Amino acid sequence: MASLRRVNVWVGNRHNSCSSHKLPPGGRGIKCTRAPWDVVQGKRLPRARCQSRPNEGIQKADSVSKQCIESLLANEVDALMEFVPDDVCEICLREKEKFVGAVLPTESLDFRDVIKFKDAGKFKLDSFATRLLSTDVLSEIQVLSSMLLDGNRFVQRWQVEGSRGEEAILTVTFGLHDTVIPAYRGVHVSKCWMIEEVAGEIPEIDVEIPTPDAKWPPELIVEWQLDALRNGNFFGVYNFASPQIRTSFGSPEKFGAMLQSDTYSPLLFHEDRKIVSSKTVDGGALVQCVSVQASGSSKWHTFAWLVCREEKGEFYNCWMTNGVLHQPFGRS
């Protein structure tokens, strides 16, 4: 087989090897690179992953999970490319080429590229996962539970904490995927455990009167403000308004008067609500769209929350609402 481009790692029958190794005398191995894609004889192929290839079983899947956890705690997020399905990588690679307008094929793809083009690649990462895996560094990961489903799906729940204090629960789903692997004198296909989905949720909270704290995720801030609006609690909403918002209104009373305006009054004492979408945008801010059913009405109104992390001052590292926009064409 032709040599792979940008070679810097030898791998043979070694398990979980992601550092440089010498090929043992008389041993067989294949060359691979930290970049996830290589060109072999003019054809683009997935790179050889630096791990032994598990076939089935909860122990094999758990081994892959441990490698992911170790990489995240070491702030080596690109090492997760080892566990991104090949079809997702191929789609994201094409999307990257369109984005950069490359004349020649793009041969490199990192995990942040996968996050950026995840919708096209149908790689399931929600707002929690996108934020915690791309804009933060995880300082603590505790496995809460593990489950093997039908022999083809492995699900783990992780309790995580970011380096800036945010806490969340991540549910990580792994699946067995056919994967093309460069091998001696050719390639072969093997079933390998790959990441299919990472979804977050708010950890269990037991506080009587919530106040800004770096550990509260932005999705929780929106939920608390909606609860306060449903109860007509102006001060509860104001509690999580950003310093910029507070300065613009001057006092909780003036802020409360704004909430009673025609634009925002549907939020007060609303009868029902639904999360329409949640998206982590560049810089890590959360944009969450919520539809509410106004009190005593069948009409629905849609509002977009912008929640940002404070970078200085009294509320440093706390998530706080920096704006709420009424969408004029909400559902009715």
Coordinates of C-alpha atoms in Angstrom, one line a residue:
M1 CA 0.0 0.0 0.0
A2 CA 1.2 3.5 -0.8
S3 CA 2.5 5.6 2.1
L4 CA 0.1 7.8 3.8
R5 CA 0.5 11.6 3.7
R6 CA 1.8 13.5 6.8
V7 CA 2.8 10.4 8.7
N8 CA 3.9 10.7 12.3
V9 CA 2.6 7.7 14.2
W10 CA 3.3 3.9 14.0
V11 CA 0.6 1.6 15.2
G12 CA 0.4 -2.1 15.1
N13 CA -1.3 -4.4 17.5
R14 CA -1.1 -1.8 20.3
H15 CA -4.2 -0.9 22.3
N16 CA -5.2 2.8 22.9
S17 CA -2.0 4.2 21.4
C18 CA -2.1 7.8 20.5
S19 CA 1.6 8.7 20.9
S20 CA 4.6 8.0 18.8
H21 CA 5.9 4.5 18.9
K22 CA 8.7 2.6 17.1
L23 CA 7.8 -0.4 15.0
P24 CA 9.1 -3.5 16.8
P25 CA 11.7 -5.5 14.8
G26 CA 10.0 -7.9 12.4
G27 CA 6.6 -6.5 13.5
R28 CA 3.8 -5.4 11.2
G29 CA 2.2 -2.0 11.5
I30 CA 0.5 0.7 9.5
K31 CA 1.3 4.4 9.4
C32 CA -1.3 7.0 10.5
T33 CA -1.4 10.7 11.3
R34 CA -3.1 12.7 14.0
A35 CA -5.2 14.3 11.2
P36 CA -8.3 12.2 10.7
W37 CA -8.1 11.9 6.9
D38 CA -5.4 10.8 4.5
V39 CA -5.0 10.5 0.7
V40 CA -3.9 7.0 -0.5
Q41 CA -3.1 6.5 -4.2
G42 CA -5.2 9.6 -5.0
K43 CA -8.2 8.4 -3.0
R44 CA -9.4 10.0 0.3
L45 CA -9.7 7.4 3.0
P46 CA -10.4 7.6 6.7
R47 CA -7.2 7.5 8.7
A48 CA -6.1 4.5 10.7
R49 CA -7.3 5.1 14.3
C50 CA -4.8 4.6 17.0
Q51 CA -6.7 2.1 19.0
S52 CA -7.5 -1.6 18.9
R53 CA -10.8 -2.1 17.2
P54 CA -13.5 -3.5 19.6
N55 CA -16.1 -5.7 18.1
E56 CA -18.8 -6.1 20.7
G57 CA -19.7 -6.2 24.3
I58 CA -20.1 -3.8 27.2
Q59 CA -16.4 -4.1 28.2
K60 CA -15.2 -3.1 24.8
A61 CA -17.7 -0.2 24.6
D62 CA -16.7 0.9 28.1
S63 CA -13.0 0.9 27.0
V64 CA -13.9 3.4 24.3
S65 CA -15.8 5.5 26.7
K66 CA -12.8 5.6 29.1
Q67 CA -10.6 6.8 26.2
C68 CA -13.0 9.6 25.4
I69 CA -13.1 10.7 29.1
E70 CA -9.3 10.7 29.4
S71 CA -9.0 12.8 26.2
L72 CA -11.6 15.3 27.4
L73 CA -10.0 15.7 30.9
A74 CA -6.6 16.2 29.2
N75 CA -8.2 18.9 27.0
E76 CA -7.4 16.9 23.9
V77 CA -10.8 17.2 22.3
D78 CA -9.5 16.4 18.8
A79 CA -8.7 12.9 20.1
L80 CA -12.5 12.3 19.9
M81 CA -12.1 12.2 16.1
E82 CA -11.0 8.6 16.8
F83 CA -14.7 7.9 17.6
V84 CA -16.6 10.0 15.0
P85 CA -18.3 7.7 12.3
D86 CA -16.6 7.8 8.9
D87 CA -19.8 8.9 7.1
V88 CA -20.1 11.9 9.4
C89 CA -16.4 12.8 8.8
E90 CA -16.9 12.5 5.0
I91 CA -20.0 14.8 5.0
C92 CA -18.3 17.3 7.3
L93 CA -15.2 17.3 5.2
R94 CA -17.2 18.2 2.1
E95 CA -19.0 20.9 4.0
K96 CA -15.7 22.3 5.1
E97 CA -14.4 22.4 1.5
K98 CA -17.5 24.4 0.5
F99 CA -17.1 26.8 3.4
V100 CA -13.4 27.5 2.8
G101 CA -13.8 27.5 -1.0
A102 CA -10.8 25.2 -1.4
V103 CA -9.6 24.5 -4.9
L104 CA -7.8 21.3 -3.8
P105 CA -9.5 18.7 -1.5
T106 CA -9.2 19.5 2.2
E107 CA -7.4 16.7 4.0
S108 CA -7.8 17.7 7.6
L109 CA -10.7 17.8 9.9
D110 CA -10.8 18.4 13.6
F111 CA -13.5 18.0 16.2
R112 CA -14.5 21.6 16.2
D113 CA -15.1 21.3 12.4
V114 CA -17.4 18.4 13.1
I115 CA -19.3 20.5 15.6
K116 CA -19.5 23.4 13.2
F117 CA -21.0 21.2 10.4
K118 CA -22.8 18.7 12.6
D119 CA -26.2 19.5 11.2
A120 CA -25.2 18.5 7.7
G121 CA -23.4 15.5 9.0
K122 CA -26.3 14.5 11.2
F123 CA -24.1 14.3 14.2
K124 CA -26.3 14.8 17.2
L125 CA -24.9 17.3 19.7
D126 CA -27.3 19.5 21.6
S127 CA -26.6 22.9 23.0
F128 CA -25.1 21.4 26.2
A129 CA -22.7 19.2 24.3
T130 CA -21.8 21.8 21.8
R131 CA -20.9 24.3 24.5
L132 CA -19.1 22.0 26.9
L133 CA -17.1 20.2 24.2
S134 CA -16.1 23.2 22.1
T135 CA -15.9 26.3 24.3
D136 CA -15.1 24.9 27.7
V137 CA -12.6 22.5 29.3
L138 CA -14.1 19.7 31.4
S139 CA -12.4 19.5 34.7
E140 CA -14.4 16.6 36.2
I141 CA -16.3 13.7 34.7
Q142 CA -18.1 11.1 36.8
V143 CA -19.9 8.1 35.2
L144 CA -23.3 7.8 36.7
S145 CA -24.6 4.8 34.7
S146 CA -23.9 2.5 31.8
M147 CA -26.3 0.4 29.7
L148 CA -25.9 -1.9 26.6
L149 CA -28.9 -1.8 24.3
D150 CA -29.6 -4.7 21.9
G151 CA -25.8 -5.3 21.6
N152 CA -25.5 -2.3 19.1
R153 CA -26.0 0.7 21.4
F154 CA -24.1 1.7 24.5
V155 CA -25.4 4.6 26.6
Q156 CA -23.6 6.3 29.5
R157 CA -24.6 9.2 31.7
W158 CA -21.8 11.5 32.8
Q159 CA -22.0 14.2 35.5
V160 CA -19.6 16.8 34.3
E161 CA -18.1 20.1 35.5
G162 CA -16.5 22.7 33.3
S163 CA -13.3 24.6 34.2
R164 CA -15.4 27.7 34.8
G165 CA -17.8 26.0 37.2
E166 CA -20.7 25.0 35.0
E167 CA -22.4 21.7 35.9
A168 CA -24.5 19.4 33.7
I169 CA -25.4 15.8 33.0
L170 CA -24.4 14.4 29.6
T171 CA -25.9 11.3 28.0
V172 CA -23.4 9.8 25.5
T173 CA -24.6 7.2 23.0
F174 CA -22.1 4.9 21.3
G175 CA -23.0 2.6 18.4
L176 CA -21.3 -0.1 16.3
H177 CA -20.5 1.2 12.9
D178 CA -18.8 -0.3 9.8
T179 CA -15.5 1.4 9.5
V180 CA -12.9 1.3 6.7
I181 CA -9.5 0.6 8.2
P182 CA -6.2 0.8 6.3
A183 CA -4.4 -2.5 6.7
Y184 CA -1.4 -4.4 5.5
R185 CA -1.6 -4.5 1.7
G186 CA -5.1 -3.0 1.6
V187 CA -8.0 -2.1 3.7
H188 CA -10.7 -3.9 5.6
V189 CA -14.0 -3.1 7.2
S190 CA -14.6 -3.7 10.9
K191 CA -17.4 -2.9 13.3
C192 CA -16.2 -0.2 15.8
W193 CA -17.8 1.7 18.6
M194 CA -18.4 5.3 17.6
I195 CA -20.1 8.3 19.2
E196 CA -23.6 8.8 17.8
E197 CA -25.1 11.4 20.1
V198 CA -24.3 13.6 23.1
A199 CA -27.2 15.2 24.8
G200 CA -27.3 17.3 28.0
E201 CA -29.7 17.9 30.8
I202 CA -29.9 20.2 33.8
P203 CA -28.6 18.5 37.0
E204 CA -30.9 18.0 39.9
I205 CA -31.2 21.3 41.8
D206 CA -32.6 21.9 45.3
V207 CA -32.7 25.7 46.0
E208 CA -35.5 27.8 47.4
I209 CA -34.5 31.1 45.9
P210 CA -32.1 30.7 43.0
T211 CA -29.4 33.4 42.6
P212 CA -26.6 33.7 39.9
D213 CA -23.9 31.1 40.3
A214 CA -21.3 29.9 37.8
K215 CA -22.5 26.3 38.2
W216 CA -25.9 27.0 36.7
P217 CA -26.1 26.2 33.0
P218 CA -27.8 28.8 30.7
E219 CA -30.7 26.4 29.9
L220 CA -31.5 26.5 33.6
I221 CA -31.5 30.3 33.7
V222 CA -34.2 30.4 31.0
E223 CA -36.3 27.8 32.9
W224 CA -36.0 29.8 36.1
Q225 CA -37.0 33.0 34.4
L226 CA -39.9 31.4 32.7
D227 CA -41.1 30.0 36.0
A228 CA -40.9 33.5 37.5
L229 CA -42.8 35.0 34.6
R230 CA -45.5 32.3 34.9
N231 CA -45.9 33.3 38.6
G232 CA -45.7 37.1 37.9
N233 CA -42.5 37.4 39.9
F234 CA -40.7 40.4 38.4
F235 CA -37.9 40.2 40.9
G236 CA -37.2 36.5 40.0
V237 CA -36.8 37.5 36.4
Y238 CA -34.7 40.5 37.2
N239 CA -32.4 38.3 39.3
F240 CA -30.9 36.7 36.2
A241 CA -30.9 39.8 34.0
S242 CA -27.3 40.7 32.9
P243 CA -25.6 43.8 34.3
Q244 CA -26.1 45.6 31.0
I245 CA -29.9 45.0 31.2
R246 CA -30.0 46.1 34.8
T247 CA -28.1 49.3 33.9
S248 CA -30.4 50.1 31.0
F249 CA -33.6 49.9 33.2
G250 CA -32.1 51.3 36.4
S251 CA -34.4 49.5 38.8
P252 CA -36.5 46.3 39.2
E253 CA -39.7 48.4 39.1
K254 CA -38.9 49.8 35.7
F255 CA -37.9 46.4 34.5
G256 CA -41.3 45.0 35.7
A257 CA -43.1 47.8 33.9
M258 CA -41.5 46.7 30.7
L259 CA -42.7 43.1 31.2
Q260 CA -46.2 44.4 31.4
S261 CA -46.0 46.0 27.9
D262 CA -47.9 44.6 25.0
T263 CA -44.7 43.0 23.7
Y264 CA -43.9 40.9 26.8
S265 CA -47.2 40.6 28.6
P266 CA -47.9 37.2 27.0
L267 CA -45.1 35.8 29.1
L268 CA -46.8 36.8 32.3
F269 CA -48.9 34.1 33.9
H270 CA -48.6 32.0 30.7
E271 CA -50.6 28.8 30.6
D272 CA -48.2 26.6 28.8
R273 CA -44.8 26.7 27.1
K274 CA -42.6 24.6 24.7
I275 CA -38.9 24.8 23.9
V276 CA -38.7 25.3 20.1
S277 CA -34.9 25.2 19.7
S278 CA -31.7 25.6 21.7
K279 CA -28.4 26.5 20.0
T280 CA -25.0 27.3 21.2
V281 CA -23.6 30.0 19.0
D282 CA -20.0 31.3 18.5
G283 CA -18.4 32.2 21.8
G284 CA -20.6 29.8 23.7
A285 CA -23.7 31.9 24.2
L286 CA -27.1 30.2 24.3
V287 CA -29.9 31.2 22.0
Q288 CA -33.1 29.4 23.0
C289 CA -36.5 29.9 21.4
V290 CA -39.6 29.3 23.5
S291 CA -43.3 29.4 22.6
V292 CA -45.7 30.3 25.3
Q293 CA -49.5 30.1 25.4
A294 CA -50.8 33.4 26.7
S295 CA -53.0 33.4 29.8
G296 CA -56.7 33.0 28.9
S297 CA -56.0 32.7 25.2
S298 CA -55.3 30.0 22.6
K299 CA -52.7 32.1 21.0
W300 CA -49.0 31.1 21.1
H301 CA -46.1 33.6 21.1
T302 CA -42.5 32.8 20.4
F303 CA -39.6 34.5 22.2
A304 CA -35.8 34.1 21.7
W305 CA -33.6 34.2 24.8
L306 CA -29.9 35.2 24.5
V307 CA -28.0 34.0 27.6
C308 CA -24.3 35.0 27.9
R309 CA -21.6 34.2 30.4
E310 CA -20.4 37.3 32.3
E311 CA -16.6 37.9 31.8
K312 CA -16.0 40.3 34.7
G313 CA -17.5 42.0 37.7
E314 CA -19.8 40.7 40.5
F315 CA -21.2 37.9 38.3
Y316 CA -18.0 36.7 36.8
N317 CA -18.5 33.3 35.0
C318 CA -22.3 33.3 35.7
W319 CA -24.8 32.8 32.9
M320 CA -27.2 35.7 32.7
T321 CA -29.9 36.8 30.2
N322 CA -28.7 39.6 27.9
G323 CA -31.9 39.9 25.8
V324 CA -35.3 38.5 25.0
L325 CA -36.7 39.1 21.5
H326 CA -40.4 38.6 20.7
Q327 CA -40.8 36.8 17.4
P328 CA -43.7 38.5 15.6
F329 CA -44.6 35.4 13.6
G330 CA -45.0 32.9 16.4
R331 CA -47.4 30.0 16.3
S332 CA -51.1 30.7 16.8

